[in-house]
């Protein structure tokens, strides 16, 4: 199954998509396109290497990042 990890927050990609839909204020259905070839995947975001080599670490939570991205999109992208 598809999985995503942000720091120590482990969950399903579907749960991340649900967070994005919820914060967008839109009513959308999640549709899985089973006609496409798929492989089991896991997505892991581990910022430890960035912190160790660059001194960088996230300043916002995933929820804050989603909200800021949605606001930027609303202000900068025209339909």
PDB file of N, CA and C in Angstrom:
ATOM      1  N   UNK A   1       0.840  -1.190   0.000  1.00  0.00           N
ATOM      2  CA  UNK A   1       0.000   0.000   0.000  1.00  0.00           C
ATOM      3  C   UNK A   1       0.881   1.248   0.000  1.00  0.00           C
ATOM      4  N   UNK A   2       0.357   2.326  -0.519  1.00  0.00           N
ATOM      5  CA  UNK A   2       1.104   3.584  -0.553  1.00  0.00           C
ATOM      6  C   UNK A   2       1.102   4.198   0.831  1.00  0.00           C
ATOM      7  N   UNK A   3       2.284   4.614   1.272  1.00  0.00           N
ATOM      8  CA  UNK A   3       2.409   5.187   2.593  1.00  0.00           C
ATOM      9  C   UNK A   3       3.313   6.402   2.530  1.00  0.00           C
ATOM     10  N   UNK A   4       3.114   7.319   3.447  1.00  0.00           N
ATOM     11  CA  UNK A   4       3.928   8.536   3.510  1.00  0.00           C
ATOM     12  C   UNK A   4       4.329   8.788   4.958  1.00  0.00           C
ATOM     13  N   UNK A   5       5.536   9.269   5.129  1.00  0.00           N
ATOM     14  CA  UNK A   5       6.006   9.614   6.461  1.00  0.00           C
ATOM     15  C   UNK A   5       6.515  11.041   6.436  1.00  0.00           C
ATOM     16  N   UNK A   6       6.045  11.863   7.334  1.00  0.00           N
ATOM     17  CA  UNK A   6       6.561  13.228   7.509  1.00  0.00           C
ATOM     18  C   UNK A   6       7.061  13.294   8.934  1.00  0.00           C
ATOM     19  N   UNK A   7       8.373  13.427   9.079  1.00  0.00           N
ATOM     20  CA  UNK A   7       8.994  13.337  10.400  1.00  0.00           C
ATOM     21  C   UNK A   7       8.553  12.006  11.012  1.00  0.00           C
ATOM     22  N   UNK A   8       7.949  12.013  12.180  1.00  0.00           N
ATOM     23  CA  UNK A   8       7.506  10.774  12.815  1.00  0.00           C
ATOM     24  C   UNK A   8       6.016  10.539  12.613  1.00  0.00           C
ATOM     25  N   UNK A   9       5.401  11.313  11.734  1.00  0.00           N
ATOM     26  CA  UNK A   9       3.970  11.206  11.471  1.00  0.00           C
ATOM     27  C   UNK A   9       3.773  10.254  10.295  1.00  0.00           C
ATOM     28  N   UNK A  10       3.454   9.009  10.603  1.00  0.00           N
ATOM     29  CA  UNK A  10       3.357   7.945   9.612  1.00  0.00           C
ATOM     30  C   UNK A  10       1.898   7.763   9.219  1.00  0.00           C
ATOM     31  N   UNK A  11       1.612   7.666   7.940  1.00  0.00           N
ATOM     32  CA  UNK A  11       0.242   7.455   7.521  1.00  0.00           C
ATOM     33  C   UNK A  11       0.148   7.075   6.059  1.00  0.00           C
ATOM     34  N   UNK A  12      -1.046   6.954   5.582  1.00  0.00           N
ATOM     35  CA  UNK A  12      -1.321   6.578   4.205  1.00  0.00           C
ATOM     36  C   UNK A  12      -1.354   7.813   3.316  1.00  0.00           C
ATOM     37  N   UNK A  13      -0.959   7.642   2.064  1.00  0.00           N
ATOM     38  CA  UNK A  13      -1.043   8.727   1.088  1.00  0.00           C
ATOM     39  C   UNK A  13      -2.488   9.207   1.018  1.00  0.00           C
ATOM     40  N   UNK A  14      -3.430   8.265   1.068  1.00  0.00           N
ATOM     41  CA  UNK A  14      -4.848   8.616   1.017  1.00  0.00           C
ATOM     42  C   UNK A  14      -5.223   9.574   2.153  1.00  0.00           C
ATOM     43  N   UNK A  15      -4.643   9.381   3.340  1.00  0.00           N
ATOM     44  CA  UNK A  15      -4.927  10.280   4.465  1.00  0.00           C
ATOM     45  C   UNK A  15      -4.376  11.680   4.200  1.00  0.00           C
ATOM     46  N   UNK A  16      -3.203  11.756   3.567  1.00  0.00           N
ATOM     47  CA  UNK A  16      -2.632  13.053   3.197  1.00  0.00           C
ATOM     48  C   UNK A  16      -3.524  13.749   2.179  1.00  0.00           C
ATOM     49  N   UNK A  17      -4.007  13.001   1.191  1.00  0.00           N
ATOM     50  CA  UNK A  17      -4.907  13.568   0.186  1.00  0.00           C
ATOM     51  C   UNK A  17      -6.189  14.075   0.852  1.00  0.00           C
ATOM     52  N   UNK A  18      -6.708  13.319   1.809  1.00  0.00           N
ATOM     53  CA  UNK A  18      -7.905  13.755   2.541  1.00  0.00           C
ATOM     54  C   UNK A  18      -7.656  15.072   3.280  1.00  0.00           C
ATOM     55  N   UNK A  19      -6.458  15.230   3.879  1.00  0.00           N
ATOM     56  CA  UNK A  19      -6.123  16.486   4.559  1.00  0.00           C
ATOM     57  C   UNK A  19      -6.130  17.645   3.577  1.00  0.00           C
ATOM     58  N   UNK A  20      -5.559  17.421   2.400  1.00  0.00           N
ATOM     59  CA  UNK A  20      -5.507  18.478   1.385  1.00  0.00           C
ATOM     60  C   UNK A  20      -6.914  18.842   0.933  1.00  0.00           C
ATOM     61  N   UNK A  21      -7.740  17.845   0.668  1.00  0.00           N
ATOM     62  CA  UNK A  21      -9.122  18.106   0.245  1.00  0.00           C
ATOM     63  C   UNK A  21      -9.863  18.854   1.342  1.00  0.00           C
ATOM     64  N   UNK A  22      -9.728  18.414   2.578  1.00  0.00           N
ATOM     65  CA  UNK A  22     -10.415  19.055   3.697  1.00  0.00           C
ATOM     66  C   UNK A  22     -10.026  20.526   3.828  1.00  0.00           C
ATOM     67  N   UNK A  23      -8.732  20.812   3.754  1.00  0.00           N
ATOM     68  CA  UNK A  23      -8.281  22.195   3.901  1.00  0.00           C
ATOM     69  C   UNK A  23      -8.610  23.044   2.685  1.00  0.00           C
ATOM     70  N   UNK A  24      -8.864  22.412   1.542  1.00  0.00           N
ATOM     71  CA  UNK A  24      -9.199  23.175   0.338  1.00  0.00           C
ATOM     72  C   UNK A  24     -10.629  23.716   0.388  1.00  0.00           C
ATOM     73  N   UNK A  25     -11.466  23.094   1.232  1.00  0.00           N
ATOM     74  CA  UNK A  25     -12.857  23.507   1.311  1.00  0.00           C
ATOM     75  C   UNK A  25     -13.695  22.995   0.152  1.00  0.00           C
ATOM     76  N   UNK A  26     -13.116  22.143  -0.666  1.00  0.00           N
ATOM     77  CA  UNK A  26     -13.833  21.607  -1.822  1.00  0.00           C
ATOM     78  C   UNK A  26     -14.443  20.254  -1.463  1.00  0.00           C
ATOM     79  N   UNK A  27     -15.457  19.879  -2.207  1.00  0.00           N
ATOM     80  CA  UNK A  27     -16.049  18.561  -2.067  1.00  0.00           C
ATOM     81  C   UNK A  27     -15.553  17.724  -3.239  1.00  0.00           C
ATOM     82  N   UNK A  28     -14.615  16.858  -2.963  1.00  0.00           N
ATOM     83  CA  UNK A  28     -13.998  16.045  -4.004  1.00  0.00           C
ATOM     84  C   UNK A  28     -14.005  14.583  -3.592  1.00  0.00           C
ATOM     85  N   UNK A  29     -14.103  13.709  -4.565  1.00  0.00           N
ATOM     86  CA  UNK A  29     -13.990  12.281  -4.327  1.00  0.00           C
ATOM     87  C   UNK A  29     -12.594  11.823  -4.713  1.00  0.00           C
ATOM     88  N   UNK A  30     -12.068  10.883  -3.968  1.00  0.00           N
ATOM     89  CA  UNK A  30     -10.785  10.274  -4.308  1.00  0.00           C
ATOM     90  C   UNK A  30     -11.076   9.086  -5.207  1.00  0.00           C
ATOM     91  N   UNK A  31     -10.487   9.097  -6.395  1.00  0.00           N
ATOM     92  CA  UNK A  31     -10.722   8.030  -7.358  1.00  0.00           C
ATOM     93  C   UNK A  31      -9.394   7.336  -7.650  1.00  0.00           C
ATOM     94  N   UNK A  32      -9.382   6.037  -7.517  1.00  0.00           N
ATOM     95  CA  UNK A  32      -8.188   5.255  -7.814  1.00  0.00           C
ATOM     96  C   UNK A  32      -8.291   4.750  -9.247  1.00  0.00           C
ATOM     97  N   UNK A  33      -7.306   5.073 -10.067  1.00  0.00           N
ATOM     98  CA  UNK A  33      -7.276   4.622 -11.453  1.00  0.00           C
ATOM     99  C   UNK A  33      -6.564   3.276 -11.500  1.00  0.00           C
ATOM    100  N   UNK A  34      -7.341   2.221 -11.449  1.00  0.00           N
ATOM    101  CA  UNK A  34      -6.769   0.880 -11.407  1.00  0.00           C
ATOM    102  C   UNK A  34      -6.307   0.385 -12.780  1.00  0.00           C
ATOM    103  N   UNK A  35      -6.514   1.188 -13.843  1.00  0.00           N
ATOM    104  CA  UNK A  35      -6.077   0.774 -15.177  1.00  0.00           C
ATOM    105  C   UNK A  35      -4.593   1.035 -15.384  1.00  0.00           C
ATOM    106  N   UNK A  36      -3.996   1.822 -14.501  1.00  0.00           N
ATOM    107  CA  UNK A  36      -2.576   2.144 -14.629  1.00  0.00           C
ATOM    108  C   UNK A  36      -1.742   1.069 -13.928  1.00  0.00           C
ATOM    109  N   UNK A  37      -0.587   0.757 -14.483  1.00  0.00           N
ATOM    110  CA  UNK A  37       0.284  -0.188 -13.776  1.00  0.00           C
ATOM    111  C   UNK A  37       0.720   0.410 -12.442  1.00  0.00           C
ATOM    112  N   UNK A  38       0.700  -0.390 -11.416  1.00  0.00           N
ATOM    113  CA  UNK A  38       1.099   0.103 -10.105  1.00  0.00           C
ATOM    114  C   UNK A  38       2.129  -0.834  -9.490  1.00  0.00           C
ATOM    115  N   UNK A  39       2.921  -0.266  -8.638  1.00  0.00           N
ATOM    116  CA  UNK A  39       3.857  -1.045  -7.851  1.00  0.00           C
ATOM    117  C   UNK A  39       3.712  -0.593  -6.410  1.00  0.00           C
ATOM    118  N   UNK A  40       3.969  -1.462  -5.462  1.00  0.00           N
ATOM    119  CA  UNK A  40       3.913  -1.022  -4.070  1.00  0.00           C
ATOM    120  C   UNK A  40       4.966   0.062  -3.843  1.00  0.00           C
ATOM    121  N   UNK A  41       4.555   1.162  -3.251  1.00  0.00           N
ATOM    122  CA  UNK A  41       5.492   2.253  -3.011  1.00  0.00           C
ATOM    123  C   UNK A  41       5.354   2.763  -1.595  1.00  0.00           C
ATOM    124  N   UNK A  42       6.419   3.298  -1.103  1.00  0.00           N
ATOM    125  CA  UNK A  42       6.419   3.999   0.176  1.00  0.00           C
ATOM    126  C   UNK A  42       7.180   5.299  -0.031  1.00  0.00           C
ATOM    127  N   UNK A  43       6.655   6.376   0.494  1.00  0.00           N
ATOM    128  CA  UNK A  43       7.307   7.675   0.400  1.00  0.00           C
ATOM    129  C   UNK A  43       7.710   8.091   1.799  1.00  0.00           C
ATOM    130  N   UNK A  44       8.979   8.300   2.011  1.00  0.00           N
ATOM    131  CA  UNK A  44       9.463   8.674   3.330  1.00  0.00           C
ATOM    132  C   UNK A  44      10.173  10.011   3.254  1.00  0.00           C
ATOM    133  N   UNK A  45       9.686  10.964   4.010  1.00  0.00           N
ATOM    134  CA  UNK A  45      10.321  12.268   4.090  1.00  0.00           C
ATOM    135  C   UNK A  45      11.078  12.323   5.411  1.00  0.00           C
ATOM    136  N   UNK A  46      12.382  12.167   5.322  1.00  0.00           N
ATOM    137  CA  UNK A  46      13.220  12.209   6.511  1.00  0.00           C
ATOM    138  C   UNK A  46      14.139  13.413   6.388  1.00  0.00           C
ATOM    139  N   UNK A  47      13.901  14.404   7.195  1.00  0.00           N
ATOM    140  CA  UNK A  47      14.651  15.658   7.115  1.00  0.00           C
ATOM    141  C   UNK A  47      15.964  15.611   7.896  1.00  0.00           C
ATOM    142  N   UNK A  48      16.268  14.452   8.484  1.00  0.00           N
ATOM    143  CA  UNK A  48      17.473  14.341   9.298  1.00  0.00           C
ATOM    144  C   UNK A  48      18.733  14.682   8.498  1.00  0.00           C
ATOM    145  N   UNK A  49      18.838  14.186   7.270  1.00  0.00           N
ATOM    146  CA  UNK A  49      20.026  14.456   6.446  1.00  0.00           C
ATOM    147  C   UNK A  49      20.139  15.953   6.136  1.00  0.00           C
ATOM    148  N   UNK A  50      19.018  16.587   5.809  1.00  0.00           N
ATOM    149  CA  UNK A  50      19.031  18.023   5.533  1.00  0.00           C
ATOM    150  C   UNK A  50      19.446  18.814   6.760  1.00  0.00           C
ATOM    151  N   UNK A  51      18.988  18.377   7.919  1.00  0.00           N
ATOM    152  CA  UNK A  51      19.360  19.072   9.156  1.00  0.00           C
ATOM    153  C   UNK A  51      20.854  18.900   9.443  1.00  0.00           C
ATOM    154  N   UNK A  52      21.356  17.678   9.246  1.00  0.00           N
ATOM    155  CA  UNK A  52      22.761  17.401   9.539  1.00  0.00           C
ATOM    156  C   UNK A  52      23.708  18.106   8.569  1.00  0.00           C
ATOM    157  N   UNK A  53      23.369  18.119   7.272  1.00  0.00           N
ATOM    158  CA  UNK A  53      24.298  18.670   6.284  1.00  0.00           C
ATOM    159  C   UNK A  53      24.082  20.149   5.991  1.00  0.00           C
ATOM    160  N   UNK A  54      22.836  20.612   6.082  1.00  0.00           N
ATOM    161  CA  UNK A  54      22.530  21.993   5.718  1.00  0.00           C
ATOM    162  C   UNK A  54      22.065  22.846   6.893  1.00  0.00           C
ATOM    163  N   UNK A  55      21.792  22.194   8.004  1.00  0.00           N
ATOM    164  CA  UNK A  55      21.251  22.931   9.137  1.00  0.00           C
ATOM    165  C   UNK A  55      19.795  23.323   8.939  1.00  0.00           C
ATOM    166  N   UNK A  56      19.116  22.651   7.995  1.00  0.00           N
ATOM    167  CA  UNK A  56      17.727  22.978   7.672  1.00  0.00           C
ATOM    168  C   UNK A  56      16.776  22.033   8.369  1.00  0.00           C
ATOM    169  N   UNK A  57      15.679  22.573   8.859  1.00  0.00           N
ATOM    170  CA  UNK A  57      14.593  21.746   9.368  1.00  0.00           C
ATOM    171  C   UNK A  57      13.277  22.473   9.117  1.00  0.00           C
ATOM    172  N   UNK A  58      12.188  21.712   9.009  1.00  0.00           N
ATOM    173  CA  UNK A  58      10.898  22.342   8.705  1.00  0.00           C
ATOM    174  C   UNK A  58      10.484  23.324   9.797  1.00  0.00           C
ATOM    175  N   UNK A  59       9.870  24.426   9.367  1.00  0.00           N
ATOM    176  CA  UNK A  59       9.406  25.437  10.316  1.00  0.00           C
ATOM    177  C   UNK A  59       7.904  25.346  10.569  1.00  0.00           C
ATOM    178  N   UNK A  60       7.212  24.560   9.746  1.00  0.00           N
ATOM    179  CA  UNK A  60       5.764  24.426   9.888  1.00  0.00           C
ATOM    180  C   UNK A  60       5.384  22.947   9.861  1.00  0.00           C
ATOM    181  N   UNK A  61       4.202  22.656  10.384  1.00  0.00           N
ATOM    182  CA  UNK A  61       3.675  21.289  10.326  1.00  0.00           C
ATOM    183  C   UNK A  61       3.157  21.010   8.926  1.00  0.00           C
ATOM    184  N   UNK A  62       2.872  19.760   8.652  1.00  0.00           N
ATOM    185  CA  UNK A  62       2.333  19.409   7.338  1.00  0.00           C
ATOM    186  C   UNK A  62       0.999  20.119   7.109  1.00  0.00           C
ATOM    187  N   UNK A  63       0.184  20.244   8.146  1.00  0.00           N
ATOM    188  CA  UNK A  63      -1.108  20.921   8.012  1.00  0.00           C
ATOM    189  C   UNK A  63      -0.925  22.400   7.678  1.00  0.00           C
ATOM    190  N   UNK A  64       0.026  23.052   8.351  1.00  0.00           N
ATOM    191  CA  UNK A  64       0.307  24.462   8.059  1.00  0.00           C
ATOM    192  C   UNK A  64       0.840  24.619   6.637  1.00  0.00           C
ATOM    193  N   UNK A  65       1.685  23.691   6.222  1.00  0.00           N
ATOM    194  CA  UNK A  65       2.239  23.736   4.873  1.00  0.00           C
ATOM    195  C   UNK A  65       1.165  23.586   3.810  1.00  0.00           C
ATOM    196  N   UNK A  66       0.223  22.683   4.054  1.00  0.00           N
ATOM    197  CA  UNK A  66      -0.887  22.499   3.118  1.00  0.00           C
ATOM    198  C   UNK A  66      -1.686  23.799   3.021  1.00  0.00           C
ATOM    199  N   UNK A  67      -2.019  24.387   4.172  1.00  0.00           N
ATOM    200  CA  UNK A  67      -2.821  25.616   4.181  1.00  0.00           C
ATOM    201  C   UNK A  67      -2.102  26.755   3.480  1.00  0.00           C
ATOM    202  N   UNK A  68      -0.814  26.918   3.740  1.00  0.00           N
ATOM    203  CA  UNK A  68      -0.050  27.985   3.092  1.00  0.00           C
ATOM    204  C   UNK A  68       0.014  27.768   1.581  1.00  0.00           C
ATOM    205  N   UNK A  69       0.156  26.519   1.158  1.00  0.00           N
ATOM    206  CA  UNK A  69       0.199  26.213  -0.273  1.00  0.00           C
ATOM    207  C   UNK A  69      -1.136  26.523  -0.937  1.00  0.00           C
ATOM    208  N   UNK A  70      -2.238  26.164  -0.285  1.00  0.00           N
ATOM    209  CA  UNK A  70      -3.572  26.455  -0.821  1.00  0.00           C
ATOM    210  C   UNK A  70      -3.774  27.964  -0.925  1.00  0.00           C
ATOM    211  N   UNK A  71      -3.394  28.704   0.101  1.00  0.00           N
ATOM    212  CA  UNK A  71      -3.541  30.164   0.070  1.00  0.00           C
ATOM    213  C   UNK A  71      -2.694  30.773  -1.042  1.00  0.00           C
ATOM    214  N   UNK A  72      -1.454  30.297  -1.194  1.00  0.00           N
ATOM    215  CA  UNK A  72      -0.601  30.806  -2.267  1.00  0.00           C
ATOM    216  C   UNK A  72      -1.257  30.536  -3.622  1.00  0.00           C
ATOM    217  N   UNK A  73      -1.777  29.339  -3.803  1.00  0.00           N
ATOM    218  CA  UNK A  73      -2.416  28.971  -5.064  1.00  0.00           C
ATOM    219  C   UNK A  73      -3.602  29.897  -5.356  1.00  0.00           C
ATOM    220  N   UNK A  74      -4.444  30.106  -4.350  1.00  0.00           N
ATOM    221  CA  UNK A  74      -5.622  30.971  -4.519  1.00  0.00           C
ATOM    222  C   UNK A  74      -5.215  32.394  -4.905  1.00  0.00           C
ATOM    223  N   UNK A  75      -4.100  32.865  -4.376  1.00  0.00           N
ATOM    224  CA  UNK A  75      -3.649  34.239  -4.629  1.00  0.00           C
ATOM    225  C   UNK A  75      -2.820  34.398  -5.893  1.00  0.00           C
ATOM    226  N   UNK A  76      -2.301  33.327  -6.437  1.00  0.00           N
ATOM    227  CA  UNK A  76      -1.348  33.442  -7.537  1.00  0.00           C
ATOM    228  C   UNK A  76      -1.717  32.710  -8.819  1.00  0.00           C
ATOM    229  N   UNK A  77      -2.684  31.831  -8.770  1.00  0.00           N
ATOM    230  CA  UNK A  77      -3.038  31.054  -9.957  1.00  0.00           C
ATOM    231  C   UNK A  77      -4.459  31.418 -10.363  1.00  0.00           C
ATOM    232  N   UNK A  78      -4.590  31.803 -11.598  1.00  0.00           N
ATOM    233  CA  UNK A  78      -5.911  32.187 -12.122  1.00  0.00           C
ATOM    234  C   UNK A  78      -6.542  30.992 -12.809  1.00  0.00           C
ATOM    235  N   UNK A  79      -7.844  30.840 -12.619  1.00  0.00           N
ATOM    236  CA  UNK A  79      -8.576  29.734 -13.275  1.00  0.00           C
ATOM    237  C   UNK A  79      -8.680  29.953 -14.760  1.00  0.00           C
TER     238      UNK A  79
END
